[in-house]
PDB file of C-alpha atoms in Angstrom:
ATOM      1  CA  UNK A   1      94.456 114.545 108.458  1.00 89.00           C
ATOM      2  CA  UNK A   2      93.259 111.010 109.620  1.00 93.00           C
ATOM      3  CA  UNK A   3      89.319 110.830 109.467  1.00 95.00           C
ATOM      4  CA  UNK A   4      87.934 107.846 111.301  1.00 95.00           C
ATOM      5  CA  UNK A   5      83.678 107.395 110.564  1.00 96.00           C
ATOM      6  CA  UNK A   6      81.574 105.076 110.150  1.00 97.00           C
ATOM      7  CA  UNK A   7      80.135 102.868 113.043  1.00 97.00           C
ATOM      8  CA  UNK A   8      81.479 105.398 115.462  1.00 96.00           C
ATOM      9  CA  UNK A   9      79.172 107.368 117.904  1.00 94.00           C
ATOM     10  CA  UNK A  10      80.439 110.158 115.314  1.00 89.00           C
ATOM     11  CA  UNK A  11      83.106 110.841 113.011  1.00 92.00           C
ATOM     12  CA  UNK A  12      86.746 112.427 113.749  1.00 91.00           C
ATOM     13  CA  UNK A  13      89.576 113.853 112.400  1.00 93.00           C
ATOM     14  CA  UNK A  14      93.002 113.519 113.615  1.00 90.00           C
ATOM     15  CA  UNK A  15      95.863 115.567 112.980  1.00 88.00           C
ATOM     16  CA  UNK A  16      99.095 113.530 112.734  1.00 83.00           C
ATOM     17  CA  UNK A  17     100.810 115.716 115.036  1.00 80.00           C
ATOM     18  CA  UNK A  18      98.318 115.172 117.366  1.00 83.00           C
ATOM     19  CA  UNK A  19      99.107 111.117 117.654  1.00 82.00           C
ATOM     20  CA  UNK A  20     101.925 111.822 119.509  1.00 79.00           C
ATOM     21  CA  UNK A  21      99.270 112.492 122.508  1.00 79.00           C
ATOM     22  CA  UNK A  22      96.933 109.348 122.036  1.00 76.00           C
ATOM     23  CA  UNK A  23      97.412 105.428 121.963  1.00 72.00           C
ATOM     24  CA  UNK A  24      98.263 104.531 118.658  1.00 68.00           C
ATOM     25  CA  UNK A  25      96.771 101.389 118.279  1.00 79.00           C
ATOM     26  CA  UNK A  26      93.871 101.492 116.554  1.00 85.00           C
ATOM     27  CA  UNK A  27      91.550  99.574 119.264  1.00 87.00           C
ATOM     28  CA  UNK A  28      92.168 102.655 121.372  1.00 88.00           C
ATOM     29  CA  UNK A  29      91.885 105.295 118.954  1.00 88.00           C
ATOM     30  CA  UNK A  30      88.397 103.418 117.484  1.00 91.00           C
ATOM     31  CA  UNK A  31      87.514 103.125 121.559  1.00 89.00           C
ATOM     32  CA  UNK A  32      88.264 106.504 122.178  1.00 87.00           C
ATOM     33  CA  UNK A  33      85.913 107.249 118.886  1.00 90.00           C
ATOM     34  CA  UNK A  34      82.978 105.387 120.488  1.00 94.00           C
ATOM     35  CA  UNK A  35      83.299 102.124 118.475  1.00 95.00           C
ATOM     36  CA  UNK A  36      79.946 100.514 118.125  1.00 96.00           C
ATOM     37  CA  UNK A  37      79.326  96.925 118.413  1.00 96.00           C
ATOM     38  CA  UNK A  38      77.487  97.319 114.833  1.00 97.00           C
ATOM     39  CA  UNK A  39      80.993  97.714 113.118  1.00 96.00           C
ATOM     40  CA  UNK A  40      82.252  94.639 111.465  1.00 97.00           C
ATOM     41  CA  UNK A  41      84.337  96.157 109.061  1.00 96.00           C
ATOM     42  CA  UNK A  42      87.118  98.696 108.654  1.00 96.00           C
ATOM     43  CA  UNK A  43      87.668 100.072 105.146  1.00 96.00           C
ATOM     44  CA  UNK A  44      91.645 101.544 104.994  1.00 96.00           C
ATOM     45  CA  UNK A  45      91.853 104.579 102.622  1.00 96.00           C
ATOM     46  CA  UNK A  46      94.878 105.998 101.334  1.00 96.00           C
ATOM     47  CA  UNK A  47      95.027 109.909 101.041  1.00 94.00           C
ATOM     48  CA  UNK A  48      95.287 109.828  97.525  1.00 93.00           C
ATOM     49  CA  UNK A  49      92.491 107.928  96.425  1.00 92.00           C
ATOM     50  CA  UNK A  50      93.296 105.340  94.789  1.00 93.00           C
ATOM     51  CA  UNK A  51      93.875 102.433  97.473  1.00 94.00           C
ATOM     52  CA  UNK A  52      91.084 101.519  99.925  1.00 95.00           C
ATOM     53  CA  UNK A  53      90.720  97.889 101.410  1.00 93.00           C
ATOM     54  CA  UNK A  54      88.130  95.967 103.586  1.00 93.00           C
ATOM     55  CA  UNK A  55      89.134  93.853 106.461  1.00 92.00           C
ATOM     56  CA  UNK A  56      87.760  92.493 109.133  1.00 94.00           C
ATOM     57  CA  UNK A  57      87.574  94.658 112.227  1.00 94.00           C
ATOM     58  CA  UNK A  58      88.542  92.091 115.048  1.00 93.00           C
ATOM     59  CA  UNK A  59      92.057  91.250 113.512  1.00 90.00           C
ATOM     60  CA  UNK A  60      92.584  94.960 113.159  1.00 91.00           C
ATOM     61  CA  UNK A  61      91.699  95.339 116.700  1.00 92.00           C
ATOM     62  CA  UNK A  62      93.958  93.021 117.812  1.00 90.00           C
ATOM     63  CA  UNK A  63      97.253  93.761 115.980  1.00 90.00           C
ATOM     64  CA  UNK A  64      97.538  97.249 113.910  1.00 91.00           C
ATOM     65  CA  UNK A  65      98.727 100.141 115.045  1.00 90.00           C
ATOM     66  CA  UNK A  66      99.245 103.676 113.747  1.00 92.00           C
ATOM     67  CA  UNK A  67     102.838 104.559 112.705  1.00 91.00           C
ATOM     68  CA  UNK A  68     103.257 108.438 112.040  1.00 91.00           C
ATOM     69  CA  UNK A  69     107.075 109.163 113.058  1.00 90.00           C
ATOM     70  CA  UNK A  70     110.394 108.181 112.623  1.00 90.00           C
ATOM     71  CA  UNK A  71     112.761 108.946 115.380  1.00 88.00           C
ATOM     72  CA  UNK A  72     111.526 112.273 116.454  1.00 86.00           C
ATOM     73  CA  UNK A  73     110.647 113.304 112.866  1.00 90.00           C
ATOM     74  CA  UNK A  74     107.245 113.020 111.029  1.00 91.00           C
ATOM     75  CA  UNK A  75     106.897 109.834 109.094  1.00 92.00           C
ATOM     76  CA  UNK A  76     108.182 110.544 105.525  1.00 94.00           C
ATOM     77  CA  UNK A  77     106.528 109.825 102.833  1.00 93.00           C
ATOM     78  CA  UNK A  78     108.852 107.783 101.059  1.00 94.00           C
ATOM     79  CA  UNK A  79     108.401 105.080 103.829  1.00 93.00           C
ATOM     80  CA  UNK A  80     104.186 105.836 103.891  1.00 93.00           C
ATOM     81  CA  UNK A  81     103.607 108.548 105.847  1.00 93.00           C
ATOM     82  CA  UNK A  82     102.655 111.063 107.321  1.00 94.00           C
ATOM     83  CA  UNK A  83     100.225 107.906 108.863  1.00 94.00           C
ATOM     84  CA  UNK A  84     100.635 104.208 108.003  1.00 94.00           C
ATOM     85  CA  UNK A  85      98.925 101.415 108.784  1.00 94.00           C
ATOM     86  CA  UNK A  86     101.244  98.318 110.331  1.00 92.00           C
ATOM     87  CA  UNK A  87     100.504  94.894 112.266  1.00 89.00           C
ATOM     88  CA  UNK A  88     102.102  93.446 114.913  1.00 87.00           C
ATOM     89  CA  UNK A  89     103.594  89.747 113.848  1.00 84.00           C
ATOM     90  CA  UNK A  90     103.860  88.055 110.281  1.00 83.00           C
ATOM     91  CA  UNK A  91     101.187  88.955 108.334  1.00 81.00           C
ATOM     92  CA  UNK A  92     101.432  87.097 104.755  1.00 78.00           C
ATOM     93  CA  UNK A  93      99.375  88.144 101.377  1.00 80.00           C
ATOM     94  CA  UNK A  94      96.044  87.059 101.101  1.00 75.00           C
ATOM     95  CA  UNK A  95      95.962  85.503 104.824  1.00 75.00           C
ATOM     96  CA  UNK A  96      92.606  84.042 105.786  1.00 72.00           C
ATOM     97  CA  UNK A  97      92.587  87.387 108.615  1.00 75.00           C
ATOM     98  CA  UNK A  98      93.868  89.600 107.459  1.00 84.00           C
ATOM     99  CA  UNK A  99      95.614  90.673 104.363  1.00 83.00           C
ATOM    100  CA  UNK A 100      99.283  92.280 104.410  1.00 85.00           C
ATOM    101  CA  UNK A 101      97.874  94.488 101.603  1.00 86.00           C
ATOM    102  CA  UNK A 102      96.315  96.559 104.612  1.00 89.00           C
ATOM    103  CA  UNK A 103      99.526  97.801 105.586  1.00 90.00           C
ATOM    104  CA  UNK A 104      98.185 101.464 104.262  1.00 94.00           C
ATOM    105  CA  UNK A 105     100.423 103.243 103.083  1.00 95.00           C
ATOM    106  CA  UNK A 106      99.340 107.511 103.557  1.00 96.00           C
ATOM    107  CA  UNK A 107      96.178 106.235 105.397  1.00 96.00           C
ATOM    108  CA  UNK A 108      93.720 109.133 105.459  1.00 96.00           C
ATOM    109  CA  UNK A 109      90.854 107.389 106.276  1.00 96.00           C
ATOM    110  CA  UNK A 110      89.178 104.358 108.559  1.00 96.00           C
ATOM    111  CA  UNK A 111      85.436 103.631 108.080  1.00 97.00           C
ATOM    112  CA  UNK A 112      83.994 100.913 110.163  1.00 97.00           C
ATOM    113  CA  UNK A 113      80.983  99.574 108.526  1.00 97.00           C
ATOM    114  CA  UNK A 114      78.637  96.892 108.920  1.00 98.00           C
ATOM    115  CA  UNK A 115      79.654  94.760 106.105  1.00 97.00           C
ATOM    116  CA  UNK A 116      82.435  94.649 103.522  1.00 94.00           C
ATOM    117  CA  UNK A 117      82.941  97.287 101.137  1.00 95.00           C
ATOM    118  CA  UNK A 118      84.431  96.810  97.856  1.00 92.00           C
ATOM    119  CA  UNK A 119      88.283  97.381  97.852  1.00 89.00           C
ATOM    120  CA  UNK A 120      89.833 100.153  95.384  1.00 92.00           C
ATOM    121  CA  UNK A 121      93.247  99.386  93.417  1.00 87.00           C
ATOM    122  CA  UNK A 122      94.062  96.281  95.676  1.00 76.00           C
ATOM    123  CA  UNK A 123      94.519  93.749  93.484  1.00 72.00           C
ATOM    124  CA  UNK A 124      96.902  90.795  94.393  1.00 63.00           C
ATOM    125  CA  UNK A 125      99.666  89.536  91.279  1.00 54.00           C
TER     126      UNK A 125
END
């Protein structure tokens, strides 16, 4: 289950099946959500816990998209499924925008907030 909250007009939960029938990039799917102009923010959670980041909301808008199948198959989860997080063009480590890091892997969760929240377990080598 994909649970977007936040600075929404109010929270939702998507099925990964059900992706198939929306817009998978995440402007729509935040749109569709009733994005408010409040949210600064998006902070990507993996399903397990133990990887969240904060990034900026208007690079997010502009390039991610929602990845949830392979072929006609659900998204394994050997390559990040059953939802992952990917950007459209080069997106390097630690980039100014947006961080490559938020390439979320088994992303369970997207909270737009006002301001930055702290990240969990992303820490750059």
């Amino acid at each position: 289950m994909l649970i977007i909250e936040g600075e929404l007009d109010g929270p939702r939960s998507i099925d990964p099946t059900d992706l198939r029938r929306l817009p998978v990039q995440i402007d729509d799917v935040l749109a569709q959500s009733g994005l408010r102009p409040s949210g600064r923010f998006a902070t990507l959670a993996s399903g397990d816990g133990k990887f969240a980041i904060s990034v900026p909301l208007q690079p997010l808008l502009e390039r991610a998209m929602l990845v949830y199948r392979k072929g006609d198959a659900p998204l394994p989860l050997s390559k990040g499924g059953p939802v992952r997080l990917l950007f459209t063009g080069k997106v390097e480590c630690e980039a100014p925008d947006i961080d490559a890091c938020a390439m979320v892997k088994g992303l369970a969760r997207i909270r737009v907030t006002v301001e930055r929240e702290p990240d969990v377990g992303h820490v750059h080598h």
